[in-house]
Every structure is written in structure tokens, then in C-alpha cells.
PDB file of C-alpha atoms in Angstrom:
ATOM      1  CA  TYR A  30     -18.221  61.746 128.019  1.00  0.00           C
ATOM      2  CA  SER A  31     -16.371  65.007 127.442  1.00  0.00           C
ATOM      3  CA  PRO A  32     -12.830  64.880 126.129  1.00  0.00           C
ATOM      4  CA  VAL A  33     -10.227  66.186 128.547  1.00  0.00           C
ATOM      5  CA  HIS A  34      -6.615  67.194 128.125  1.00  0.00           C
ATOM      6  CA  ILE A  35      -4.045  65.818 130.533  1.00  0.00           C
ATOM      7  CA  PRO A  36      -1.183  68.316 130.586  1.00  0.00           C
ATOM      8  CA  THR A  37       2.385  67.156 130.299  1.00  0.00           C
ATOM      9  CA  ALA A  38       4.977  67.999 132.933  1.00  0.00           C
ATOM     10  CA  THR A  39       6.406  70.630 130.577  1.00  0.00           C
ATOM     11  CA  ASP A  40       2.971  72.222 130.179  1.00  0.00           C
ATOM     12  CA  GLU A  41       2.553  72.390 133.959  1.00  0.00           C
ATOM     13  CA  GLU A  42       5.987  73.953 134.414  1.00  0.00           C
ATOM     14  CA  THR A  43       5.330  76.523 131.710  1.00  0.00           C
ATOM     15  CA  LYS A  44       1.916  77.314 133.191  1.00  0.00           C
ATOM     16  CA  GLU A  45       3.461  77.948 136.623  1.00  0.00           C
ATOM     17  CA  PHE A  46       6.187  80.115 135.070  1.00  0.00           C
ATOM     18  CA  LEU A  47       3.615  82.234 133.238  1.00  0.00           C
ATOM     19  CA  ARG A  48       1.506  82.606 136.369  1.00  0.00           C
ATOM     20  CA  MET A  49       4.602  83.651 138.339  1.00  0.00           C
ATOM     21  CA  ARG A  50       5.307  86.332 135.744  1.00  0.00           C
ATOM     22  CA  ASP A  51       1.724  87.574 136.037  1.00  0.00           C
ATOM     23  CA  ASP A  52       2.104  87.755 139.833  1.00  0.00           C
ATOM     24  CA  HIS A  53       5.200  89.918 139.436  1.00  0.00           C
ATOM     25  CA  LYS A  54       3.329  92.100 136.948  1.00  0.00           C
ATOM     26  CA  LEU A  55       0.587  92.659 139.546  1.00  0.00           C
ATOM     27  CA  ALA A  56       3.214  93.525 142.163  1.00  0.00           C
ATOM     28  CA  LEU A  57       4.721  96.081 139.752  1.00  0.00           C
ATOM     29  CA  LYS A  58       1.293  97.613 139.201  1.00  0.00           C
ATOM     30  CA  LYS A  59       0.825  97.927 142.964  1.00  0.00           C
ATOM     31  CA  VAL A  60       4.237  99.577 143.447  1.00  0.00           C
ATOM     32  CA  LYS A  61       3.435 102.068 140.689  1.00  0.00           C
ATOM     33  CA  GLN A  62       0.183 102.931 142.463  1.00  0.00           C
ATOM     34  CA  GLN A  63       2.047 103.314 145.765  1.00  0.00           C
ATOM     35  CA  ILE A  64       4.601 105.683 144.229  1.00  0.00           C
ATOM     36  CA  LEU A  65       1.889 107.827 142.643  1.00  0.00           C
ATOM     37  CA  ALA A  66      -0.062 107.871 145.928  1.00  0.00           C
ATOM     38  CA  PHE A  67       3.093 108.895 147.831  1.00  0.00           C
ATOM     39  CA  CYS A  68       3.661 111.773 145.413  1.00  0.00           C
ATOM     40  CA  LEU A  69       0.035 112.861 145.669  1.00  0.00           C
ATOM     41  CA  ARG A  70       0.079 112.780 149.488  1.00  0.00           C
ATOM     42  CA  HIS A  71       3.147 115.024 149.537  1.00  0.00           C
ATOM     43  CA  ASN A  72       1.879 117.339 146.792  1.00  0.00           C
ATOM     44  CA  TYR A  73       4.400 116.399 144.098  1.00  0.00           C
ATOM     45  CA  ARG A  74       2.575 116.850 140.818  1.00  0.00           C
ATOM     46  CA  TYR A  75       4.005 115.758 137.478  1.00  0.00           C
ATOM     47  CA  ASP A  76       3.332 118.218 134.637  1.00  0.00           C
ATOM     48  CA  GLY A  77       4.132 115.812 131.789  1.00  0.00           C
ATOM     49  CA  ASN A  78       1.706 113.973 129.543  1.00  0.00           C
ATOM     50  CA  SER A  79       1.832 110.457 130.946  1.00  0.00           C
ATOM     51  CA  HIS A  80       3.302 108.506 133.822  1.00  0.00           C
ATOM     52  CA  TRP A  81       6.044 105.846 133.700  1.00  0.00           C
ATOM     53  CA  THR A  82       7.807 107.299 130.698  1.00  0.00           C
ATOM     54  CA  ALA A  83      11.539 108.061 130.763  1.00  0.00           C
ATOM     55  CA  ALA A  84      10.762 111.714 131.515  1.00  0.00           C
ATOM     56  CA  HIS A  85       8.468 110.759 134.407  1.00  0.00           C
ATOM     57  CA  LEU A  86      11.066 108.433 135.917  1.00  0.00           C
ATOM     58  CA  LYS A  87      13.705 111.171 135.606  1.00  0.00           C
ATOM     59  CA  TRP A  88      11.334 113.554 137.397  1.00  0.00           C
ATOM     60  CA  LEU A  89      10.715 111.010 140.182  1.00  0.00           C
ATOM     61  CA  LYS A  90      14.446 110.489 140.723  1.00  0.00           C
ATOM     62  CA  ALA A  91      15.027 114.250 140.835  1.00  0.00           C
ATOM     63  CA  LEU A  92      12.522 114.775 143.660  1.00  0.00           C
ATOM     64  CA  THR A  93      14.084 115.766 146.967  1.00  0.00           C
ATOM     65  CA  PRO A  94      11.677 115.121 149.821  1.00  0.00           C
ATOM     66  CA  GLU A  95      12.849 115.868 153.348  1.00  0.00           C
ATOM     67  CA  ALA A  96      14.277 113.484 155.917  1.00  0.00           C
ATOM     68  CA  LEU A  97      12.819 109.987 155.943  1.00  0.00           C
ATOM     69  CA  TYR A  98      10.530 110.701 152.974  1.00  0.00           C
ATOM     70  CA  LYS A  99      13.555 110.632 150.658  1.00  0.00           C
ATOM     71  CA  GLU A 100      14.455 107.155 151.892  1.00  0.00           C
ATOM     72  CA  ILE A 101      10.850 105.998 151.420  1.00  0.00           C
ATOM     73  CA  LEU A 102      10.728 107.262 147.845  1.00  0.00           C
ATOM     74  CA  ASP A 103      14.132 105.697 147.103  1.00  0.00           C
ATOM     75  CA  GLU A 104      12.914 102.322 148.396  1.00  0.00           C
ATOM     76  CA  TYR A 105       9.773 102.528 146.272  1.00  0.00           C
ATOM     77  CA  LEU A 106      11.845 103.390 143.194  1.00  0.00           C
ATOM     78  CA  LEU A 107      14.291 100.584 143.934  1.00  0.00           C
ATOM     79  CA  THR A 108      11.404  98.114 144.183  1.00  0.00           C
ATOM     80  CA  TYR A 109       9.984  99.488 140.931  1.00  0.00           C
ATOM     81  CA  GLN A 110      13.318  99.086 139.150  1.00  0.00           C
ATOM     82  CA  THR A 111      13.877  95.579 140.526  1.00  0.00           C
ATOM     83  CA  LEU A 112      10.440  94.386 139.442  1.00  0.00           C
ATOM     84  CA  SER A 113      10.755  96.032 136.018  1.00  0.00           C
ATOM     85  CA  ASP A 114      14.094  94.304 135.427  1.00  0.00           C
ATOM     86  CA  LYS A 115      12.714  90.984 136.639  1.00  0.00           C
ATOM     87  CA  ILE A 116       9.673  91.175 134.347  1.00  0.00           C
ATOM     88  CA  GLU A 117      11.921  92.027 131.412  1.00  0.00           C
ATOM     89  CA  ARG A 118      14.085  88.985 132.209  1.00  0.00           C
ATOM     90  CA  LEU A 119      11.020  86.747 132.575  1.00  0.00           C
ATOM     91  CA  ASP A 120       9.615  88.000 129.266  1.00  0.00           C
ATOM     92  CA  LYS A 121      12.846  87.046 127.518  1.00  0.00           C
ATOM     93  CA  ARG A 122      12.590  83.569 129.027  1.00  0.00           C
ATOM     94  CA  ILE A 123       8.968  83.307 127.856  1.00  0.00           C
ATOM     95  CA  GLU A 124      10.135  84.163 124.336  1.00  0.00           C
ATOM     96  CA  GLU A 125      12.663  81.321 124.584  1.00  0.00           C
ATOM     97  CA  LEU A 126       9.997  78.886 125.801  1.00  0.00           C
ATOM     98  CA  ALA A 127       7.677  79.930 122.987  1.00  0.00           C
ATOM     99  CA  THR A 128      10.208  79.043 120.286  1.00  0.00           C
ATOM    100  CA  GLN A 129       9.757  75.377 121.208  1.00  0.00           C
ATOM    101  CA  ASP A 130       6.106  75.370 120.094  1.00  0.00           C
ATOM    102  CA  GLU A 131       5.101  76.103 116.499  1.00  0.00           C
ATOM    103  CA  SER A 132       1.488  76.751 117.571  1.00  0.00           C
ATOM    104  CA  VAL A 133       2.549  79.952 119.344  1.00  0.00           C
ATOM    105  CA  LYS A 134       3.512  81.509 116.001  1.00  0.00           C
ATOM    106  CA  LYS A 135       0.140  80.528 114.555  1.00  0.00           C
ATOM    107  CA  LEU A 136      -1.786  82.195 117.383  1.00  0.00           C
ATOM    108  CA  CYS A 137       0.391  85.307 117.183  1.00  0.00           C
ATOM    109  CA  CYS A 138      -1.046  85.960 113.714  1.00  0.00           C
ATOM    110  CA  PHE A 139      -4.205  87.293 115.387  1.00  0.00           C
ATOM    111  CA  ILE A 140      -4.364  90.977 116.249  1.00  0.00           C
ATOM    112  CA  GLY A 141      -3.772  91.516 119.965  1.00  0.00           C
ATOM    113  CA  VAL A 142      -2.163  88.136 120.561  1.00  0.00           C
ATOM    114  CA  LYS A 143       1.492  88.305 121.450  1.00  0.00           C
ATOM    115  CA  THR A 144       3.821  85.556 122.641  1.00  0.00           C
ATOM    116  CA  HIS A 145       2.776  85.654 126.295  1.00  0.00           C
ATOM    117  CA  THR A 146      -0.928  85.420 125.482  1.00  0.00           C
ATOM    118  CA  ALA A 147      -0.444  82.684 122.880  1.00  0.00           C
ATOM    119  CA  LEU A 148       1.725  80.522 125.126  1.00  0.00           C
ATOM    120  CA  SER A 149      -0.630  81.004 128.089  1.00  0.00           C
ATOM    121  CA  VAL A 150      -3.653  79.979 126.031  1.00  0.00           C
ATOM    122  CA  LEU A 151      -1.863  76.918 124.667  1.00  0.00           C
ATOM    123  CA  VAL A 152      -0.715  75.576 128.037  1.00  0.00           C
ATOM    124  CA  GLU A 153      -4.010  76.377 129.785  1.00  0.00           C
ATOM    125  CA  VAL A 154      -6.309  74.964 127.088  1.00  0.00           C
ATOM    126  CA  GLY A 155      -4.153  72.116 125.821  1.00  0.00           C
ATOM    127  CA  ASP A 156      -5.734  70.421 122.841  1.00  0.00           C
ATOM    128  CA  PHE A 157      -8.176  72.615 120.885  1.00  0.00           C
ATOM    129  CA  LYS A 158      -9.424  69.584 118.947  1.00  0.00           C
ATOM    130  CA  ARG A 159     -11.391  68.426 121.989  1.00  0.00           C
ATOM    131  CA  PHE A 160     -13.873  71.263 121.404  1.00  0.00           C
ATOM    132  CA  ALA A 161     -16.390  70.344 118.727  1.00  0.00           C
ATOM    133  CA  SER A 162     -17.315  73.969 118.018  1.00  0.00           C
ATOM    134  CA  ALA A 163     -16.639  77.543 119.041  1.00  0.00           C
ATOM    135  CA  GLN A 164     -19.663  77.333 121.354  1.00  0.00           C
ATOM    136  CA  HIS A 165     -18.053  74.492 123.285  1.00  0.00           C
ATOM    137  CA  PHE A 166     -14.833  76.479 123.594  1.00  0.00           C
ATOM    138  CA  ALA A 167     -16.783  79.541 124.783  1.00  0.00           C
ATOM    139  CA  SER A 168     -18.480  77.343 127.380  1.00  0.00           C
ATOM    140  CA  TYR A 169     -15.089  76.097 128.556  1.00  0.00           C
ATOM    141  CA  LEU A 170     -13.994  79.702 129.042  1.00  0.00           C
ATOM    142  CA  GLY A 171     -17.201  80.761 130.763  1.00  0.00           C
ATOM    143  CA  LEU A 172     -18.147  83.194 128.004  1.00  0.00           C
ATOM    144  CA  VAL A 173     -21.691  81.917 127.533  1.00  0.00           C
ATOM    145  CA  PRO A 174     -24.594  83.947 128.896  1.00  0.00           C
ATOM    146  CA  GLY A 175     -26.375  82.713 131.976  1.00  0.00           C
ATOM    147  CA  GLU A 176     -30.109  82.223 132.111  1.00  0.00           C
ATOM    148  CA  ASP A 177     -32.591  82.116 134.947  1.00  0.00           C
ATOM    149  CA  SER A 178     -35.800  80.873 133.347  1.00  0.00           C
ATOM    150  CA  SER A 179     -38.959  79.241 134.527  1.00  0.00           C
ATOM    151  CA  GLY A 180     -41.848  78.462 132.193  1.00  0.00           C
ATOM    152  CA  ASP A 181     -42.527  81.421 129.919  1.00  0.00           C
ATOM    153  CA  ASP A 182     -40.460  83.752 132.096  1.00  0.00           C
ATOM    154  CA  GLN A 183     -36.960  84.154 130.658  1.00  0.00           C
ATOM    155  CA  ASN A 184     -34.291  86.168 132.421  1.00  0.00           C
ATOM    156  CA  ARG A 185     -30.992  86.511 130.553  1.00  0.00           C
ATOM    157  CA  LEU A 186     -27.916  87.135 132.677  1.00  0.00           C
ATOM    158  CA  GLY A 187     -24.292  88.106 132.063  1.00  0.00           C
ATOM    159  CA  ILE A 188     -21.577  85.615 131.217  1.00  0.00           C
ATOM    160  CA  THR A 189     -21.351  82.686 133.604  1.00  0.00           C
ATOM    161  CA  LYS A 190     -17.642  83.088 134.421  1.00  0.00           C
ATOM    162  CA  ALA A 191     -17.611  79.396 135.262  1.00  0.00           C
ATOM    163  CA  GLY A 192     -14.636  78.478 133.104  1.00  0.00           C
ATOM    164  CA  ASN A 193     -10.938  79.218 132.970  1.00  0.00           C
ATOM    165  CA  ARG A 194     -10.603  82.787 134.296  1.00  0.00           C
ATOM    166  CA  HIS A 195      -7.013  83.292 133.148  1.00  0.00           C
ATOM    167  CA  VAL A 196      -7.624  82.373 129.500  1.00  0.00           C
ATOM    168  CA  ARG A 197     -10.923  84.291 129.471  1.00  0.00           C
ATOM    169  CA  LEU A 198      -9.106  87.421 130.664  1.00  0.00           C
ATOM    170  CA  LEU A 199      -6.274  87.058 128.135  1.00  0.00           C
ATOM    171  CA  LEU A 200      -8.596  86.495 125.179  1.00  0.00           C
ATOM    172  CA  THR A 201     -10.942  89.298 126.222  1.00  0.00           C
ATOM    173  CA  GLU A 202      -8.037  91.746 126.395  1.00  0.00           C
ATOM    174  CA  ALA A 203      -6.690  90.524 123.063  1.00  0.00           C
ATOM    175  CA  SER A 204     -10.104  90.891 121.418  1.00  0.00           C
ATOM    176  CA  GLN A 205     -10.296  94.555 122.443  1.00  0.00           C
ATOM    177  CA  CYS A 206      -7.523  95.245 119.919  1.00  0.00           C
ATOM    178  CA  TYR A 207      -9.968  94.483 117.120  1.00  0.00           C
ATOM    179  CA  ALA A 208     -12.190  97.368 118.191  1.00  0.00           C
ATOM    180  CA  ARG A 209      -9.239  99.757 118.517  1.00  0.00           C
ATOM    181  CA  GLY A 210      -7.050  98.383 115.741  1.00  0.00           C
ATOM    182  CA  GLN A 211      -6.240  99.859 112.364  1.00  0.00           C
ATOM    183  CA  VAL A 212      -7.197  98.342 109.053  1.00  0.00           C
ATOM    184  CA  GLY A 213      -4.248  96.514 107.502  1.00  0.00           C
ATOM    185  CA  PHE A 214      -2.240  96.499 110.739  1.00  0.00           C
ATOM    186  CA  LYS A 215      -1.464  92.780 110.605  1.00  0.00           C
TER     187      LYS A 215
END
């Protein structure tokens, strides 16, 4: 038998809250893409270094398209602002939820792991003690390589992706900080 973790009602609620926040983050990403596509279609080109900075937002608000295009851009910017404010509010609530669990602070000691990632991993995985080794945990996440072998013929494949997609994504993104990080950062 394999040990399983039965989540508590609080874990389920927290998991749903975190997933809701991620959904809003995806919606914000889509609105940003729509605004940039609108500007590109109407030949508004930003000369600054990067998008979504204070200078870029000031530039977007200063644009004066004609007729209905102005209303369209204003609606896009209003949606952007609403989602940005909502995500900021949700992030504050996530910080409050994280203070209830001491394990979040322990996971945040790793480079690339912030409160959102740590809390998500904890509520998705549950009890880490049920995994006998790192290999078992990697299998749970779907990070083990696949294999299509028959007799002497061995064909190695990519990762199986059979496990928890959300945790796999969070930990993969967090691990990329090790490659880009600075010595002595944390």
C-alpha cells in the first residue's frame, strides 16, 4: 500500500483560494497581451526599455486614439487596473494564511521559493513524510523520465508528467532561480 494524505477542510479551502489567485493572474496576463496587441495594431510603439513599468503605464494612459478606440483602450486599462488591484489584495490574504503554518517559513529558506509557492506546495502535497525518498516525491510530481523499452531496445523519453501539474510547475520555476541566482543571495 502507498501512504496517502487526506487533506483537511482548511487545506482544501486554501488550495481553492490559491488556484483562484492563479486564475486571476492568468487573466491579467491575457489582458496585458490584449493591450499590447491593440497598441501594435494601431501602430502605437513604446520607446522605453520594458513594458508594464510605471513609465509604460503613464505612456499608455497618455495615448489618445480616435473615437471608439479611446473607449476600447480605457476599458482594457480599467480591466488591467482592476485585476492588478485584486491580485495585490489576494497576495496580502495569502501572506495572512501563510502565517498560520510554520512550515511555510521553512520552505521559504530555499532560493526561488516565496510564500505563494511554499503554501501551494504544502497544501497540494500534504505530508512529505509519506515519501520514502526524493525519487518517490519526484514520481509523485511526474518528474521521472519515461521509458519505452522492449528486450535490449531501450528508448528513454521525457518526463512522464503524470503527477501533480501545479506543484511540478511551481517547483520547476523555483528551481530556475538556482541557475540564475547569485552566490550568497540567501
